XYZ file of C-alpha atoms in Angstrom:
362
model
C -4.383 -14.387 22.048
C -1.840 -13.665 19.338
C -3.150 -10.516 17.693
C -2.958 -10.014 13.966
C -1.469 -6.587 14.707
C -1.088 -5.056 18.181
C -1.214 -1.339 17.366
C -1.036 -0.230 21.005
C 2.178 -2.221 21.440
C 3.551 -0.858 18.148
C 2.918 2.773 19.060
C 3.725 2.677 22.752
C 7.367 2.213 21.784
C 7.334 5.846 20.662
C 5.052 7.236 23.363
C 7.426 9.711 25.024
C 8.636 11.188 21.702
C 5.117 11.433 20.349
C 3.858 13.101 23.529
C 6.647 15.646 23.327
C 6.012 16.492 19.681
C 2.229 16.826 20.236
C 2.818 19.050 23.291
C 5.035 21.254 21.139
C 2.280 21.546 18.505
C -0.284 22.462 21.143
C 2.050 25.117 22.523
C 2.527 26.638 19.095
C -1.156 26.539 18.220
C -0.489 25.772 14.532
C -2.264 22.656 13.286
C -2.125 22.641 9.435
C 0.572 23.275 6.845
C 3.250 24.100 9.340
C 6.745 23.070 10.385
C 5.857 19.441 11.135
C 4.494 18.954 7.637
C 7.604 20.508 6.079
C 9.898 18.412 8.237
C 8.139 15.126 7.522
C 7.847 15.839 3.788
C 11.571 16.451 3.601
C 12.417 13.353 5.564
C 9.945 11.156 3.662
C 11.284 12.369 0.279
C 14.833 11.594 1.390
C 13.825 8.143 2.652
C 12.109 7.302 -0.644
C 14.999 8.707 -2.653
C 12.889 11.304 -4.489
C 13.171 15.048 -4.740
C 9.725 15.982 -3.502
C 6.977 14.842 -1.170
C 3.691 16.396 -0.077
C 1.486 15.198 2.783
C -2.217 14.700 2.092
C -5.208 13.463 4.045
C -5.085 9.767 3.098
C -3.861 7.253 0.577
C -6.985 7.384 -1.619
C -6.590 11.133 -1.973
C -2.934 10.688 -2.869
C -3.966 8.519 -5.802
C -6.829 10.815 -6.792
C -4.580 13.837 -6.747
C -1.852 12.242 -8.878
C -4.402 11.407 -11.595
C -6.038 14.814 -11.361
C -2.742 16.679 -11.451
C -1.730 14.681 -14.568
C -4.745 16.079 -16.377
C -6.507 12.771 -17.044
C -10.273 12.558 -17.178
C -13.292 11.240 -19.065
C -12.449 8.650 -21.671
C -8.877 8.147 -20.513
C -7.900 4.602 -19.582
C -5.618 3.601 -16.732
C -4.368 0.020 -16.449
C -4.549 -1.416 -12.924
C -4.260 -4.848 -11.297
C -7.599 -6.679 -10.977
C -6.833 -7.908 -7.445
C -6.006 -4.561 -5.807
C -7.851 -2.957 -2.906
C -10.833 -0.988 -4.178
C -9.213 2.388 -3.321
C -6.932 2.117 -6.369
C -9.985 1.676 -8.584
C -11.961 4.418 -6.827
C -9.197 6.954 -7.491
C -9.442 6.219 -11.210
C -13.232 6.358 -11.525
C -13.443 9.422 -9.280
C -11.495 11.305 -11.925
C -13.842 10.102 -14.657
C -11.234 7.727 -16.075
C -11.785 4.095 -17.036
C -9.973 1.392 -15.084
C -8.672 -1.422 -17.273
C -8.194 -4.517 -15.118
C -5.224 -6.817 -15.691
C -4.726 -10.135 -13.935
C -1.940 -10.662 -11.350
C 0.821 -13.238 -11.232
C -0.466 -16.071 -9.058
C 3.005 -16.466 -7.537
C 3.705 -12.839 -6.468
C 0.097 -11.467 -6.374
C 1.363 -8.340 -8.195
C 0.185 -7.323 -11.688
C 1.498 -9.655 -14.394
C 3.738 -7.510 -16.635
C 3.350 -9.999 -19.493
C -0.389 -9.291 -19.725
C -0.245 -5.503 -19.807
C 0.556 -4.839 -23.486
C -2.580 -6.639 -24.675
C -4.686 -4.237 -22.555
C -3.186 -1.053 -24.077
C -5.445 0.901 -26.440
C -5.249 4.366 -28.030
C -7.101 5.657 -24.962
C -4.571 4.326 -22.463
C -2.815 7.105 -20.578
C -1.122 5.360 -17.632
C -0.261 2.161 -15.836
C -1.044 2.168 -12.121
C 1.046 -0.523 -10.408
C 0.285 -1.700 -6.880
C 3.102 -3.084 -4.744
C 0.777 -5.507 -2.992
C 1.510 -7.053 0.408
C 4.952 -5.364 0.607
C 6.685 -6.737 -2.522
C 7.634 -4.333 -5.270
C 6.237 -5.006 -8.758
C 8.752 -6.183 -11.355
C 9.094 -2.879 -13.180
C 11.484 -3.502 -16.129
C 8.801 -4.562 -18.636
C 6.470 -1.870 -17.404
C 9.062 0.847 -17.969
C 9.622 -0.498 -21.492
C 5.900 -0.467 -22.254
C 5.528 3.052 -20.865
C 8.326 4.285 -23.127
C 7.014 2.413 -26.164
C 3.433 3.716 -25.845
C 4.215 7.096 -24.186
C 2.393 6.257 -20.983
C 2.716 7.587 -17.448
C 3.499 5.138 -14.680
C 2.048 5.634 -11.200
C 2.654 3.608 -8.049
C 0.199 2.653 -5.310
C 2.711 2.151 -2.459
C 0.161 1.864 0.323
C 1.413 -1.565 1.441
C 5.113 -1.210 0.615
C 6.767 1.531 2.699
C 10.490 1.072 2.206
C 10.305 -1.829 -0.297
C 13.014 -1.940 -2.941
C 13.331 -2.798 -6.607
C 16.847 -3.082 -7.983
C 18.137 -0.912 -5.147
C 15.553 1.877 -5.450
C 12.673 2.505 -3.054
C 9.092 2.253 -4.189
C 7.747 5.694 -4.991
C 10.927 6.373 -6.927
C 10.115 3.877 -9.711
C 7.622 5.977 -11.669
C 6.271 9.409 -12.459
C 4.618 9.595 -9.033
C 3.911 7.409 -6.027
C 1.055 7.441 -3.538
C 1.317 6.322 0.076
C -1.238 5.638 2.788
C -0.252 5.965 6.418
C -3.395 4.314 7.770
C -2.581 3.144 11.316
C -2.018 -0.488 10.324
C 0.557 0.272 7.607
C 4.283 -0.406 8.029
C 4.557 3.326 8.742
C 1.263 4.184 10.340
C -0.193 7.442 11.699
C -2.713 7.686 14.547
C -5.502 8.247 12.056
C -5.815 8.781 8.331
C -2.819 10.249 6.486
C -1.110 9.986 3.087
C 1.531 11.403 0.818
C 2.465 11.906 -2.848
C 6.095 11.600 -3.885
C 7.709 12.443 -7.178
C 10.801 13.835 -8.915
C 8.511 16.074 -10.982
C 8.417 19.500 -9.349
C 5.556 20.749 -11.504
C 3.411 17.727 -10.619
C 4.078 18.145 -6.906
C 3.290 21.864 -7.018
C 0.006 21.090 -8.757
C -0.835 18.335 -6.220
C -0.054 20.778 -3.421
C -2.434 23.393 -4.867
C -5.173 20.902 -5.715
C -5.091 19.483 -2.183
C -5.568 22.984 -0.762
C -8.821 23.964 -2.499
C -6.941 24.481 -5.774
C -5.099 27.423 -4.220
C -1.525 28.538 -4.884
C -1.899 31.247 -2.273
C -4.585 32.252 0.208
C -7.907 33.084 -1.457
C -6.422 32.669 -4.942
C -7.705 29.478 -6.627
C -6.138 28.358 -9.894
C -7.727 24.890 -10.003
C -11.021 23.262 -9.041
C -9.433 21.543 -6.062
C -10.371 19.744 -2.903
C -9.437 19.753 0.791
C -6.866 17.046 1.486
C -4.200 18.135 3.938
C -2.036 16.224 6.369
C -2.430 17.744 9.814
C 0.541 18.675 11.978
C -0.062 16.046 14.643
C -0.080 13.165 12.152
C 2.972 14.570 10.380
C 4.829 14.682 13.717
C 3.795 11.116 14.627
C 4.981 9.856 11.246
C 8.241 11.703 11.539
C 8.959 10.124 14.923
C 8.168 6.614 13.678
C 10.045 6.955 10.396
C 13.369 6.655 12.199
C 12.501 3.013 13.054
C 10.902 1.978 9.745
C 13.924 0.128 8.333
C 14.442 -1.700 11.632
C 10.753 -2.646 11.776
C 10.837 -3.895 8.185
C 13.898 -5.990 8.992
C 11.971 -7.616 11.822
C 9.083 -8.344 9.456
C 11.547 -10.093 7.121
C 12.843 -12.193 10.033
C 9.313 -13.327 10.819
C 8.455 -14.076 7.208
C 11.663 -16.077 6.799
C 10.776 -18.182 9.835
C 7.251 -18.725 8.551
C 8.431 -19.737 5.090
C 11.139 -22.073 6.409
C 9.050 -23.763 9.092
C 5.437 -23.880 7.846
C 5.404 -27.300 6.226
C 1.687 -28.106 6.185
C 0.934 -29.212 2.582
C -2.508 -27.617 2.780
C -0.916 -24.134 3.051
C 0.398 -22.338 -0.072
C 3.131 -19.969 0.995
C 3.958 -16.676 -0.793
C 6.835 -16.608 -3.251
C 9.541 -13.989 -3.025
C 11.972 -12.910 -5.763
C 14.174 -10.745 -3.480
C 13.879 -11.365 0.275
C 15.996 -8.304 1.135
C 13.632 -5.995 -0.796
C 10.273 -7.239 0.577
C 8.714 -5.408 3.567
C 5.886 -7.824 4.368
C 2.995 -5.519 5.149
C 1.052 -8.766 5.536
C 2.005 -12.429 5.285
C -0.534 -13.935 2.862
C -1.074 -17.665 2.493
C -3.644 -19.507 0.407
C -5.738 -22.369 1.644
C -8.840 -24.278 0.564
C -11.752 -24.155 3.022
C -10.528 -20.782 4.229
C -13.312 -20.229 6.750
C -12.559 -23.592 8.376
C -8.855 -22.697 8.575
C -9.528 -19.272 10.073
C -11.934 -20.718 12.643
C -9.344 -23.321 13.608
C -6.751 -20.584 14.187
C -9.273 -18.483 16.147
C -10.049 -21.497 18.311
C -6.312 -21.642 19.029
C -6.141 -17.926 19.917
C -4.587 -16.703 16.662
C -6.144 -13.749 14.849
C -6.170 -13.627 11.047
C -7.567 -11.294 8.394
C -8.455 -11.546 4.718
C -6.797 -9.155 2.243
C -9.263 -9.092 0.506
C -12.414 -11.258 0.475
C -14.073 -9.745 -2.618
C -12.317 -8.511 -5.773
C -13.229 -5.067 -7.138
C -15.070 -6.492 -10.178
C -17.457 -8.343 -7.863
C -18.269 -5.331 -5.674
C -21.797 -3.822 -5.853
C -20.247 -0.405 -6.640
C -19.036 -1.707 -9.996
C -22.123 -3.438 -11.400
C -20.774 -2.999 -14.914
C -18.130 -5.680 -14.167
C -20.411 -8.256 -12.515
C -20.298 -10.541 -15.560
C -16.572 -10.205 -16.105
C -14.268 -13.100 -15.301
C -10.746 -12.763 -13.880
C -9.985 -16.326 -12.779
C -6.571 -15.721 -11.229
C -7.874 -12.775 -9.231
C -10.929 -14.750 -8.130
C -8.780 -17.693 -7.035
C -6.615 -15.386 -4.900
C -9.556 -13.650 -3.284
C -11.259 -16.964 -2.614
C -8.336 -18.565 -0.806
C -6.136 -15.799 0.660
C -5.578 -15.455 4.416
C -3.154 -13.169 6.246
C -1.293 -14.569 9.242
C -0.125 -12.375 12.141
C 2.690 -10.053 11.064
C 4.084 -7.253 13.152
C 7.498 -5.888 14.211
C 6.501 -6.352 17.861
C 5.682 -10.052 17.632
C 7.893 -12.134 19.937
C 9.841 -15.183 18.804
C 7.611 -17.323 20.993
C 4.470 -15.961 19.253
C 5.923 -16.628 15.822
C 6.867 -20.165 16.790
C 3.378 -20.755 18.195
C 1.736 -19.607 14.951
C 3.897 -22.043 13.015
C 3.161 -24.903 15.391
C -0.613 -24.325 15.200
C -0.626 -23.904 11.417
C 1.365 -27.081 10.905
C -1.104 -29.008 13.063
C -4.063 -27.982 10.918
C -5.813 -30.954 9.258
C-alpha cells in the first residue's frame, strides 16, 4: 500500500532529537510558555522573514486571534476565497464578522484577484487570502486593492509553510499570517499547534495577551481573551523538524515535477504552477470526472487518496444562509478534486508506481 502520507515514517526521522528534547522538558517540569516556545517563535519568525511570531494552540485560533486583535466585529466584512477549508470561514464568523465569498481561479485554485474589487463594500475591513495546496496567492493586485480601499490583508498559511511569492515567504506578505502545524502539514507537530506571524509588534503583543486569557501579566486581564497556548512539547517538536523543512519541501517539488511530467492520462487534469521553485506542494491535487470511480480504482491498486475538500463551505449545514448561493467554479473544484500521495518520504519507486497506475486508468 502506498500511503497518502506516512506520518510515522515522516516523524521517525527525528526520533532521537525529539526524544532528547522531550526528556529535557520533563526534567525541567515546565510545560507552557517556557524556553521551547521562545526558541521556536524566534526560529519560526526568522524562517518566515518576519520580526515576530507567537505560538498558539492551533491554526483556527491563529486566524481567530488575528481578527480579534485587529478589532473587527459585528457588521465588518472580510473577503475570503469560496473554496477554502471551513476553518478560514469559522474564524471570521466566530468574531461576529461577515465572510464575503469570492471565487477562485480554476487554474491555481487560489482566490481570483480580478474578482475581489467587485466584492468590496463600505463595510469591508480586510482580505483574507488562503495559500491553498502550497502555492502562494498572486498578491500584487491584492496589495493594490488594500492600499486603494484602506484594507487589512491577512494570510491563511496553513498549507503553505515555506512557500514564496517574489522571493518572500508566506506570512510576510500581509499585516499578519496564520499557520497550522496539524500533524499532516509540511511542518507538523505531534498534535494540534499553530502560530501567528507579523511585523506589527502591537498586533503580536495583543495576540499574545488575548491567547492567554486576555492577560498581559499574571492575574491582570486587559482583554476578554481565550486560552490558546502552544505547549512546550509541541514547540520543541516543531523546532527540531524546522531544520529540515526546506529539504522536505524540495523533495515535494521533485515528486510534483515527476507527476506533472509523466502523468499523461487525458482524463486527469493536472494542477498549474506559475513558479515551480516557490510552490511547496502540501498536497498534489488533480481533477477528474467520476471521482469516486477513480479513487476506488486507485484503492484497488493499493494507492491511498484523499479529497481536499468534498463539500464547499457554502454547502455545509453550518452555513444554511448560503445554501441557495451559487459559486460554480468552487463547486466544480469540490466536485472533481482528488489529492494523490505526496510526502517527503515517498520513494522514487512509489512515485513511479503512482504514475503508472494513474496512466492506466480508463
